[in-house]
């Protein structure tokens, strides 16, 4: 017993952390027509925001403010979707959590 032959290692070796890519961009989560559709959606909503900002004077601005809100929201949400699906965030959050969001 003095030589240590009785005792085995009781701890497991440390697991290596998962290797991250230097660039976290991937297009595999938006296959086929989905990526171009989201890109066009972001582009159109950005053009809508720009067109709304061009208007300098209006007589009844309620509709214009609503249009500003919806176009800006659509632009930001489409950018968020593109960022989540085209980066490593999708793997970090896992697919079930992304679908719930």
PDB file of N, CA and C in Angstrom:
ATOM      1  N   UNK A   1       0.809  -1.199   0.000  1.00  0.00           N
ATOM      2  CA  UNK A   1       0.000   0.000   0.000  1.00  0.00           C
ATOM      3  C   UNK A   1       0.849   1.258   0.000  1.00  0.00           C
ATOM      4  N   UNK A   2       2.028   1.130   0.376  1.00  0.00           N
ATOM      5  CA  UNK A   2       2.931   2.271   0.450  1.00  0.00           C
ATOM      6  C   UNK A   2       3.291   2.795  -0.940  1.00  0.00           C
ATOM      7  N   UNK A   3       3.267   1.935  -1.944  1.00  0.00           N
ATOM      8  CA  UNK A   3       3.699   2.365  -3.259  1.00  0.00           C
ATOM      9  C   UNK A   3       2.596   3.064  -4.070  1.00  0.00           C
ATOM     10  N   UNK A   4       1.365   3.126  -3.574  1.00  0.00           N
ATOM     11  CA  UNK A   4       0.272   3.814  -4.259  1.00  0.00           C
ATOM     12  C   UNK A   4      -0.420   2.984  -5.307  1.00  0.00           C
ATOM     13  N   UNK A   5      -0.129   1.701  -5.423  1.00  0.00           N
ATOM     14  CA  UNK A   5      -0.739   0.859  -6.446  1.00  0.00           C
ATOM     15  C   UNK A   5      -2.198   0.572  -6.139  1.00  0.00           C
ATOM     16  N   UNK A   6      -2.608   0.744  -4.915  1.00  0.00           N
ATOM     17  CA  UNK A   6      -3.983   0.448  -4.533  1.00  0.00           C
ATOM     18  C   UNK A   6      -4.921   1.557  -4.993  1.00  0.00           C
ATOM     19  N   UNK A   7      -4.442   2.759  -4.995  1.00  0.00           N
ATOM     20  CA  UNK A   7      -5.295   3.902  -5.305  1.00  0.00           C
ATOM     21  C   UNK A   7      -5.295   4.199  -6.810  1.00  0.00           C
ATOM     22  N   UNK A   8      -6.482   4.317  -7.361  1.00  0.00           N
ATOM     23  CA  UNK A   8      -6.654   4.716  -8.767  1.00  0.00           C
ATOM     24  C   UNK A   8      -7.051   6.184  -8.809  1.00  0.00           C
ATOM     25  N   UNK A   9      -6.910   6.761  -9.949  1.00  0.00           N
ATOM     26  CA  UNK A   9      -7.359   8.140 -10.096  1.00  0.00           C
ATOM     27  C   UNK A   9      -8.872   8.182  -9.961  1.00  0.00           C
ATOM     28  N   UNK A  10      -9.367   9.111  -9.186  1.00  0.00           N
ATOM     29  CA  UNK A  10     -10.802   9.182  -8.938  1.00  0.00           C
ATOM     30  C   UNK A  10     -11.478  10.320  -9.687  1.00  0.00           C
ATOM     31  N   UNK A  11     -10.732  11.174 -10.272  1.00  0.00           N
ATOM     32  CA  UNK A  11     -11.344  12.285 -11.002  1.00  0.00           C
ATOM     33  C   UNK A  11     -11.251  12.031 -12.495  1.00  0.00           C
ATOM     34  N   UNK A  12     -12.234  12.517 -13.195  1.00  0.00           N
ATOM     35  CA  UNK A  12     -12.226  12.402 -14.653  1.00  0.00           C
ATOM     36  C   UNK A  12     -11.388  13.532 -15.233  1.00  0.00           C
ATOM     37  N   UNK A  13     -10.791  13.292 -16.363  1.00  0.00           N
ATOM     38  CA  UNK A  13     -10.021  14.379 -16.977  1.00  0.00           C
ATOM     39  C   UNK A  13     -10.935  15.539 -17.358  1.00  0.00           C
ATOM     40  N   UNK A  14     -10.408  16.749 -17.341  1.00  0.00           N
ATOM     41  CA  UNK A  14     -11.193  17.932 -17.672  1.00  0.00           C
ATOM     42  C   UNK A  14     -11.592  17.904 -19.131  1.00  0.00           C
ATOM     43  N   UNK A  15     -12.842  18.227 -19.368  1.00  0.00           N
ATOM     44  CA  UNK A  15     -13.318  18.299 -20.746  1.00  0.00           C
ATOM     45  C   UNK A  15     -12.824  19.596 -21.375  1.00  0.00           C
ATOM     46  N   UNK A  16     -12.406  19.498 -22.603  1.00  0.00           N
ATOM     47  CA  UNK A  16     -11.939  20.694 -23.297  1.00  0.00           C
ATOM     48  C   UNK A  16     -13.141  21.542 -23.686  1.00  0.00           C
ATOM     49  N   UNK A  17     -13.042  22.859 -23.582  1.00  0.00           N
ATOM     50  CA  UNK A  17     -14.159  23.706 -24.003  1.00  0.00           C
ATOM     51  C   UNK A  17     -14.360  23.581 -25.510  1.00  0.00           C
ATOM     52  N   UNK A  18     -15.613  23.753 -25.961  1.00  0.00           N
ATOM     53  CA  UNK A  18     -15.854  23.635 -27.399  1.00  0.00           C
ATOM     54  C   UNK A  18     -15.077  24.699 -28.172  1.00  0.00           C
ATOM     55  N   UNK A  19     -14.565  24.294 -29.300  1.00  0.00           N
ATOM     56  CA  UNK A  19     -13.757  25.195 -30.109  1.00  0.00           C
ATOM     57  C   UNK A  19     -14.648  26.158 -30.883  1.00  0.00           C
ATOM     58  N   UNK A  20     -14.366  27.422 -30.781  1.00  0.00           N
ATOM     59  CA  UNK A  20     -15.125  28.443 -31.494  1.00  0.00           C
ATOM     60  C   UNK A  20     -14.420  28.799 -32.787  1.00  0.00           C
ATOM     61  N   UNK A  21     -15.220  29.073 -33.784  1.00  0.00           N
ATOM     62  CA  UNK A  21     -14.650  29.543 -35.036  1.00  0.00           C
ATOM     63  C   UNK A  21     -14.249  30.994 -34.879  1.00  0.00           C
ATOM     64  N   UNK A  22     -13.274  31.413 -35.662  1.00  0.00           N
ATOM     65  CA  UNK A  22     -12.851  32.804 -35.575  1.00  0.00           C
ATOM     66  C   UNK A  22     -13.948  33.731 -36.100  1.00  0.00           C
ATOM     67  N   UNK A  23     -14.639  33.320 -37.123  1.00  0.00           N
ATOM     68  CA  UNK A  23     -15.768  34.087 -37.659  1.00  0.00           C
ATOM     69  C   UNK A  23     -17.012  33.237 -37.450  1.00  0.00           C
ATOM     70  N   UNK A  24     -17.965  33.735 -36.697  1.00  0.00           N
ATOM     71  CA  UNK A  24     -19.136  32.955 -36.350  1.00  0.00           C
ATOM     72  C   UNK A  24     -20.248  33.000 -37.366  1.00  0.00           C
ATOM     73  N   UNK A  25     -19.970  33.378 -38.596  1.00  0.00           N
ATOM     74  CA  UNK A  25     -21.013  33.469 -39.612  1.00  0.00           C
ATOM     75  C   UNK A  25     -21.265  32.114 -40.251  1.00  0.00           C
ATOM     76  N   UNK A  26     -22.526  31.779 -40.377  1.00  0.00           N
ATOM     77  CA  UNK A  26     -22.927  30.552 -41.054  1.00  0.00           C
ATOM     78  C   UNK A  26     -24.268  30.800 -41.725  1.00  0.00           C
ATOM     79  N   UNK A  27     -24.484  30.158 -42.839  1.00  0.00           N
ATOM     80  CA  UNK A  27     -25.738  30.333 -43.575  1.00  0.00           C
ATOM     81  C   UNK A  27     -26.566  29.052 -43.594  1.00  0.00           C
ATOM     82  N   UNK A  28     -26.188  28.063 -42.804  1.00  0.00           N
ATOM     83  CA  UNK A  28     -26.880  26.780 -42.870  1.00  0.00           C
ATOM     84  C   UNK A  28     -28.243  26.783 -42.191  1.00  0.00           C
ATOM     85  N   UNK A  29     -28.549  27.782 -41.379  1.00  0.00           N
ATOM     86  CA  UNK A  29     -29.848  27.812 -40.699  1.00  0.00           C
ATOM     87  C   UNK A  29     -30.918  28.542 -41.505  1.00  0.00           C
ATOM     88  N   UNK A  30     -30.522  29.232 -42.552  1.00  0.00           N
ATOM     89  CA  UNK A  30     -31.469  29.881 -43.454  1.00  0.00           C
ATOM     90  C   UNK A  30     -31.230  29.357 -44.873  1.00  0.00           C
ATOM     91  N   UNK A  31     -31.620  28.116 -45.145  1.00  0.00           N
ATOM     92  CA  UNK A  31     -31.347  27.543 -46.461  1.00  0.00           C
ATOM     93  C   UNK A  31     -32.344  28.014 -47.522  1.00  0.00           C
ATOM     94  N   UNK A  32     -31.955  27.854 -48.748  1.00  0.00           N
ATOM     95  CA  UNK A  32     -32.858  28.096 -49.872  1.00  0.00           C
ATOM     96  C   UNK A  32     -33.301  29.537 -49.985  1.00  0.00           C
ATOM     97  N   UNK A  33     -34.594  29.734 -50.078  1.00  0.00           N
ATOM     98  CA  UNK A  33     -35.174  31.044 -50.323  1.00  0.00           C
ATOM     99  C   UNK A  33     -35.304  31.883 -49.055  1.00  0.00           C
ATOM    100  N   UNK A  34     -35.097  31.309 -47.878  1.00  0.00           N
ATOM    101  CA  UNK A  34     -35.333  32.031 -46.625  1.00  0.00           C
ATOM    102  C   UNK A  34     -34.332  33.169 -46.406  1.00  0.00           C
ATOM    103  N   UNK A  35     -33.066  32.953 -46.714  1.00  0.00           N
ATOM    104  CA  UNK A  35     -32.070  34.009 -46.536  1.00  0.00           C
ATOM    105  C   UNK A  35     -32.327  35.193 -47.460  1.00  0.00           C
ATOM    106  N   UNK A  36     -32.535  34.988 -48.763  1.00  0.00           N
ATOM    107  CA  UNK A  36     -32.840  36.148 -49.605  1.00  0.00           C
ATOM    108  C   UNK A  36     -34.130  36.849 -49.200  1.00  0.00           C
ATOM    109  N   UNK A  37     -35.122  36.087 -48.750  1.00  0.00           N
ATOM    110  CA  UNK A  37     -36.390  36.705 -48.333  1.00  0.00           C
ATOM    111  C   UNK A  37     -36.174  37.605 -47.117  1.00  0.00           C
ATOM    112  N   UNK A  38     -35.392  37.151 -46.132  1.00  0.00           N
ATOM    113  CA  UNK A  38     -35.129  37.972 -44.946  1.00  0.00           C
ATOM    114  C   UNK A  38     -34.285  39.189 -45.305  1.00  0.00           C
ATOM    115  N   UNK A  39     -33.339  39.030 -46.232  1.00  0.00           N
ATOM    116  CA  UNK A  39     -32.516  40.163 -46.655  1.00  0.00           C
ATOM    117  C   UNK A  39     -33.364  41.202 -47.384  1.00  0.00           C
ATOM    118  N   UNK A  40     -34.263  40.761 -48.241  1.00  0.00           N
ATOM    119  CA  UNK A  40     -35.155  41.691 -48.954  1.00  0.00           C
ATOM    120  C   UNK A  40     -36.103  42.368 -47.972  1.00  0.00           C
ATOM    121  N   UNK A  41     -36.586  41.632 -46.989  1.00  0.00           N
ATOM    122  CA  UNK A  41     -37.454  42.220 -45.969  1.00  0.00           C
ATOM    123  C   UNK A  41     -36.721  43.319 -45.203  1.00  0.00           C
ATOM    124  N   UNK A  42     -35.478  43.072 -44.817  1.00  0.00           N
ATOM    125  CA  UNK A  42     -34.696  44.083 -44.112  1.00  0.00           C
ATOM    126  C   UNK A  42     -34.458  45.288 -45.001  1.00  0.00           C
ATOM    127  N   UNK A  43     -34.169  45.053 -46.273  1.00  0.00           N
ATOM    128  CA  UNK A  43     -33.924  46.155 -47.203  1.00  0.00           C
ATOM    129  C   UNK A  43     -35.174  47.004 -47.399  1.00  0.00           C
ATOM    130  N   UNK A  44     -36.319  46.365 -47.632  1.00  0.00           N
ATOM    131  CA  UNK A  44     -37.555  47.114 -47.832  1.00  0.00           C
ATOM    132  C   UNK A  44     -37.969  47.896 -46.584  1.00  0.00           C
ATOM    133  N   UNK A  45     -37.812  47.302 -45.431  1.00  0.00           N
ATOM    134  CA  UNK A  45     -38.182  48.027 -44.211  1.00  0.00           C
ATOM    135  C   UNK A  45     -37.221  49.187 -43.967  1.00  0.00           C
ATOM    136  N   UNK A  46     -35.947  49.046 -44.330  1.00  0.00           N
ATOM    137  CA  UNK A  46     -35.003  50.158 -44.214  1.00  0.00           C
ATOM    138  C   UNK A  46     -35.370  51.279 -45.183  1.00  0.00           C
ATOM    139  N   UNK A  47     -35.754  50.931 -46.407  1.00  0.00           N
ATOM    140  CA  UNK A  47     -36.195  51.942 -47.380  1.00  0.00           C
ATOM    141  C   UNK A  47     -37.447  52.651 -46.866  1.00  0.00           C
ATOM    142  N   UNK A  48     -38.349  51.912 -46.217  1.00  0.00           N
ATOM    143  CA  UNK A  48     -39.553  52.527 -45.656  1.00  0.00           C
ATOM    144  C   UNK A  48     -39.198  53.527 -44.555  1.00  0.00           C
ATOM    145  N   UNK A  49     -38.223  53.185 -43.720  1.00  0.00           N
ATOM    146  CA  UNK A  49     -37.783  54.121 -42.670  1.00  0.00           C
ATOM    147  C   UNK A  49     -37.195  55.375 -43.301  1.00  0.00           C
ATOM    148  N   UNK A  50     -36.384  55.225 -44.330  1.00  0.00           N
ATOM    149  CA  UNK A  50     -35.781  56.373 -45.008  1.00  0.00           C
ATOM    150  C   UNK A  50     -36.863  57.233 -45.663  1.00  0.00           C
ATOM    151  N   UNK A  51     -37.824  56.605 -46.330  1.00  0.00           N
ATOM    152  CA  UNK A  51     -38.899  57.365 -46.978  1.00  0.00           C
ATOM    153  C   UNK A  51     -39.732  58.133 -45.958  1.00  0.00           C
ATOM    154  N   UNK A  52     -39.951  57.532 -44.808  1.00  0.00           N
ATOM    155  CA  UNK A  52     -40.735  58.229 -43.769  1.00  0.00           C
ATOM    156  C   UNK A  52     -39.961  59.422 -43.238  1.00  0.00           C
ATOM    157  N   UNK A  53     -38.660  59.307 -43.115  1.00  0.00           N
ATOM    158  CA  UNK A  53     -37.851  60.410 -42.590  1.00  0.00           C
ATOM    159  C   UNK A  53     -37.745  61.564 -43.568  1.00  0.00           C
ATOM    160  N   UNK A  54     -38.007  61.314 -44.842  1.00  0.00           N
ATOM    161  CA  UNK A  54     -37.939  62.381 -45.848  1.00  0.00           C
ATOM    162  C   UNK A  54     -39.101  63.355 -45.685  1.00  0.00           C
ATOM    163  N   UNK A  55     -40.233  62.868 -45.209  1.00  0.00           N
ATOM    164  CA  UNK A  55     -41.423  63.713 -45.055  1.00  0.00           C
ATOM    165  C   UNK A  55     -41.137  64.792 -44.019  1.00  0.00           C
ATOM    166  N   UNK A  56     -41.257  66.061 -44.452  1.00  0.00           N
ATOM    167  CA  UNK A  56     -40.965  67.170 -43.546  1.00  0.00           C
ATOM    168  C   UNK A  56     -42.218  67.767 -42.928  1.00  0.00           C
ATOM    169  N   UNK A  57     -43.309  67.782 -43.676  1.00  0.00           N
ATOM    170  CA  UNK A  57     -44.512  68.449 -43.192  1.00  0.00           C
ATOM    171  C   UNK A  57     -45.719  67.573 -43.502  1.00  0.00           C
ATOM    172  N   UNK A  58     -46.577  67.382 -42.513  1.00  0.00           N
ATOM    173  CA  UNK A  58     -47.799  66.619 -42.735  1.00  0.00           C
ATOM    174  C   UNK A  58     -48.935  67.290 -41.986  1.00  0.00           C
ATOM    175  N   UNK A  59     -50.157  67.119 -42.513  1.00  0.00           N
ATOM    176  CA  UNK A  59     -51.312  67.740 -41.863  1.00  0.00           C
ATOM    177  C   UNK A  59     -51.927  66.807 -40.817  1.00  0.00           C
ATOM    178  N   UNK A  60     -51.973  65.525 -41.106  1.00  0.00           N
ATOM    179  CA  UNK A  60     -52.499  64.541 -40.166  1.00  0.00           C
ATOM    180  C   UNK A  60     -51.403  63.494 -39.956  1.00  0.00           C
ATOM    181  N   UNK A  61     -50.642  63.612 -38.884  1.00  0.00           N
ATOM    182  CA  UNK A  61     -49.420  62.822 -38.720  1.00  0.00           C
ATOM    183  C   UNK A  61     -49.623  61.495 -37.988  1.00  0.00           C
ATOM    184  N   UNK A  62     -50.814  61.184 -37.558  1.00  0.00           N
ATOM    185  CA  UNK A  62     -51.045  59.938 -36.824  1.00  0.00           C
ATOM    186  C   UNK A  62     -50.667  58.713 -37.633  1.00  0.00           C
ATOM    187  N   UNK A  63     -51.104  58.664 -38.887  1.00  0.00           N
ATOM    188  CA  UNK A  63     -50.773  57.535 -39.754  1.00  0.00           C
ATOM    189  C   UNK A  63     -49.290  57.456 -40.057  1.00  0.00           C
ATOM    190  N   UNK A  64     -48.661  58.623 -40.201  1.00  0.00           N
ATOM    191  CA  UNK A  64     -47.230  58.652 -40.481  1.00  0.00           C
ATOM    192  C   UNK A  64     -46.433  58.130 -39.293  1.00  0.00           C
ATOM    193  N   UNK A  65     -46.855  58.476 -38.086  1.00  0.00           N
ATOM    194  CA  UNK A  65     -46.164  57.977 -36.894  1.00  0.00           C
ATOM    195  C   UNK A  65     -46.337  56.472 -36.743  1.00  0.00           C
ATOM    196  N   UNK A  66     -47.527  55.981 -37.072  1.00  0.00           N
ATOM    197  CA  UNK A  66     -47.752  54.535 -37.021  1.00  0.00           C
ATOM    198  C   UNK A  66     -46.891  53.825 -38.061  1.00  0.00           C
ATOM    199  N   UNK A  67     -46.809  54.394 -39.263  1.00  0.00           N
ATOM    200  CA  UNK A  67     -45.969  53.826 -40.308  1.00  0.00           C
ATOM    201  C   UNK A  67     -44.505  53.840 -39.890  1.00  0.00           C
ATOM    202  N   UNK A  68     -44.083  54.914 -39.232  1.00  0.00           N
ATOM    203  CA  UNK A  68     -42.705  54.989 -38.742  1.00  0.00           C
ATOM    204  C   UNK A  68     -42.437  53.891 -37.722  1.00  0.00           C
ATOM    205  N   UNK A  69     -43.356  53.697 -36.800  1.00  0.00           N
ATOM    206  CA  UNK A  69     -43.190  52.668 -35.783  1.00  0.00           C
ATOM    207  C   UNK A  69     -43.118  51.280 -36.393  1.00  0.00           C
ATOM    208  N   UNK A  70     -44.039  50.964 -37.298  1.00  0.00           N
ATOM    209  CA  UNK A  70     -44.064  49.622 -37.878  1.00  0.00           C
ATOM    210  C   UNK A  70     -42.855  49.362 -38.781  1.00  0.00           C
ATOM    211  N   UNK A  71     -42.455  50.353 -39.569  1.00  0.00           N
ATOM    212  CA  UNK A  71     -41.315  50.130 -40.463  1.00  0.00           C
ATOM    213  C   UNK A  71     -40.012  50.023 -39.680  1.00  0.00           C
ATOM    214  N   UNK A  72     -39.852  50.827 -38.642  1.00  0.00           N
ATOM    215  CA  UNK A  72     -38.650  50.743 -37.819  1.00  0.00           C
ATOM    216  C   UNK A  72     -38.619  49.421 -37.048  1.00  0.00           C
ATOM    217  N   UNK A  73     -39.755  49.000 -36.522  1.00  0.00           N
ATOM    218  CA  UNK A  73     -39.822  47.715 -35.810  1.00  0.00           C
ATOM    219  C   UNK A  73     -39.525  46.554 -36.740  1.00  0.00           C
ATOM    220  N   UNK A  74     -40.080  46.601 -37.947  1.00  0.00           N
ATOM    221  CA  UNK A  74     -39.823  45.529 -38.913  1.00  0.00           C
ATOM    222  C   UNK A  74     -38.348  45.477 -39.287  1.00  0.00           C
ATOM    223  N   UNK A  75     -37.721  46.638 -39.445  1.00  0.00           N
ATOM    224  CA  UNK A  75     -36.299  46.672 -39.782  1.00  0.00           C
ATOM    225  C   UNK A  75     -35.455  46.081 -38.657  1.00  0.00           C
ATOM    226  N   UNK A  76     -35.705  46.503 -37.435  1.00  0.00           N
ATOM    227  CA  UNK A  76     -34.907  46.009 -36.311  1.00  0.00           C
ATOM    228  C   UNK A  76     -35.122  44.513 -36.066  1.00  0.00           C
ATOM    229  N   UNK A  77     -36.353  44.053 -36.172  1.00  0.00           N
ATOM    230  CA  UNK A  77     -36.625  42.633 -35.956  1.00  0.00           C
ATOM    231  C   UNK A  77     -36.051  41.761 -37.074  1.00  0.00           C
ATOM    232  N   UNK A  78     -36.092  42.251 -38.310  1.00  0.00           N
ATOM    233  CA  UNK A  78     -35.503  41.453 -39.391  1.00  0.00           C
ATOM    234  C   UNK A  78     -33.983  41.400 -39.258  1.00  0.00           C
ATOM    235  N   UNK A  79     -33.360  42.483 -38.783  1.00  0.00           N
ATOM    236  CA  UNK A  79     -31.924  42.441 -38.518  1.00  0.00           C
ATOM    237  C   UNK A  79     -31.608  41.474 -37.378  1.00  0.00           C
ATOM    238  N   UNK A  80     -32.446  41.465 -36.346  1.00  0.00           N
ATOM    239  CA  UNK A  80     -32.248  40.536 -35.237  1.00  0.00           C
ATOM    240  C   UNK A  80     -32.352  39.088 -35.700  1.00  0.00           C
ATOM    241  N   UNK A  81     -33.328  38.796 -36.530  1.00  0.00           N
ATOM    242  CA  UNK A  81     -33.491  37.441 -37.055  1.00  0.00           C
ATOM    243  C   UNK A  81     -32.280  37.036 -37.881  1.00  0.00           C
ATOM    244  N   UNK A  82     -31.806  37.937 -38.735  1.00  0.00           N
ATOM    245  CA  UNK A  82     -30.620  37.631 -39.534  1.00  0.00           C
ATOM    246  C   UNK A  82     -29.406  37.404 -38.651  1.00  0.00           C
ATOM    247  N   UNK A  83     -29.252  38.216 -37.606  1.00  0.00           N
ATOM    248  CA  UNK A  83     -28.105  38.043 -36.707  1.00  0.00           C
ATOM    249  C   UNK A  83     -28.180  36.725 -35.949  1.00  0.00           C
ATOM    250  N   UNK A  84     -29.355  36.343 -35.492  1.00  0.00           N
ATOM    251  CA  UNK A  84     -29.490  35.098 -34.729  1.00  0.00           C
ATOM    252  C   UNK A  84     -29.255  33.886 -35.620  1.00  0.00           C
ATOM    253  N   UNK A  85     -29.870  33.868 -36.802  1.00  0.00           N
ATOM    254  CA  UNK A  85     -29.772  32.694 -37.657  1.00  0.00           C
ATOM    255  C   UNK A  85     -28.446  32.598 -38.407  1.00  0.00           C
ATOM    256  N   UNK A  86     -27.730  33.695 -38.568  1.00  0.00           N
ATOM    257  CA  UNK A  86     -26.497  33.666 -39.364  1.00  0.00           C
ATOM    258  C   UNK A  86     -25.236  33.741 -38.512  1.00  0.00           C
ATOM    259  N   UNK A  87     -25.343  33.638 -37.199  1.00  0.00           N
ATOM    260  CA  UNK A  87     -24.166  33.648 -36.334  1.00  0.00           C
ATOM    261  C   UNK A  87     -24.229  32.458 -35.385  1.00  0.00           C
ATOM    262  N   UNK A  88     -23.279  32.400 -34.469  1.00  0.00           N
ATOM    263  CA  UNK A  88     -23.232  31.307 -33.498  1.00  0.00           C
ATOM    264  C   UNK A  88     -24.279  31.429 -32.399  1.00  0.00           C
ATOM    265  N   UNK A  89     -25.046  32.489 -32.397  1.00  0.00           N
ATOM    266  CA  UNK A  89     -26.075  32.663 -31.372  1.00  0.00           C
ATOM    267  C   UNK A  89     -27.097  31.538 -31.455  1.00  0.00           C
ATOM    268  N   UNK A  90     -27.365  31.054 -32.663  1.00  0.00           N
ATOM    269  CA  UNK A  90     -28.337  29.969 -32.846  1.00  0.00           C
ATOM    270  C   UNK A  90     -27.910  28.729 -32.076  1.00  0.00           C
ATOM    271  N   UNK A  91     -26.622  28.356 -32.170  1.00  0.00           N
ATOM    272  CA  UNK A  91     -26.139  27.194 -31.435  1.00  0.00           C
ATOM    273  C   UNK A  91     -26.065  27.468 -29.935  1.00  0.00           C
ATOM    274  N   UNK A  92     -25.764  28.712 -29.573  1.00  0.00           N
ATOM    275  CA  UNK A  92     -25.656  29.063 -28.157  1.00  0.00           C
ATOM    276  C   UNK A  92     -27.019  28.960 -27.471  1.00  0.00           C
ATOM    277  N   UNK A  93     -28.060  29.472 -28.109  1.00  0.00           N
ATOM    278  CA  UNK A  93     -29.400  29.458 -27.508  1.00  0.00           C
ATOM    279  C   UNK A  93     -30.100  28.114 -27.662  1.00  0.00           C
ATOM    280  N   UNK A  94     -29.702  27.328 -28.631  1.00  0.00           N
ATOM    281  CA  UNK A  94     -30.325  26.058 -29.001  1.00  0.00           C
ATOM    282  C   UNK A  94     -31.619  26.300 -29.773  1.00  0.00           C
ATOM    283  N   UNK A  95     -31.948  25.384 -30.647  1.00  0.00           N
ATOM    284  CA  UNK A  95     -33.044  25.562 -31.600  1.00  0.00           C
ATOM    285  C   UNK A  95     -34.395  25.710 -30.917  1.00  0.00           C
ATOM    286  N   UNK A  96     -34.664  24.971 -29.846  1.00  0.00           N
ATOM    287  CA  UNK A  96     -35.976  25.054 -29.202  1.00  0.00           C
ATOM    288  C   UNK A  96     -36.212  26.433 -28.591  1.00  0.00           C
ATOM    289  N   UNK A  97     -35.180  27.042 -28.017  1.00  0.00           N
ATOM    290  CA  UNK A  97     -35.347  28.380 -27.456  1.00  0.00           C
ATOM    291  C   UNK A  97     -35.516  29.432 -28.542  1.00  0.00           C
ATOM    292  N   UNK A  98     -34.835  29.254 -29.663  1.00  0.00           N
ATOM    293  CA  UNK A  98     -34.965  30.197 -30.773  1.00  0.00           C
ATOM    294  C   UNK A  98     -36.365  30.135 -31.330  1.00  0.00           C
ATOM    295  N   UNK A  99     -36.915  28.939 -31.470  1.00  0.00           N
ATOM    296  CA  UNK A  99     -38.276  28.797 -31.988  1.00  0.00           C
ATOM    297  C   UNK A  99     -39.293  29.425 -31.036  1.00  0.00           C
ATOM    298  N   UNK A 100     -39.069  29.322 -29.724  1.00  0.00           N
ATOM    299  CA  UNK A 100     -39.989  29.941 -28.769  1.00  0.00           C
ATOM    300  C   UNK A 100     -39.938  31.456 -28.855  1.00  0.00           C
ATOM    301  N   UNK A 101     -38.735  31.993 -29.107  1.00  0.00           N
ATOM    302  CA  UNK A 101     -38.612  33.446 -29.258  1.00  0.00           C
ATOM    303  C   UNK A 101     -39.327  33.920 -30.484  1.00  0.00           C
TER     304      UNK A 101
END
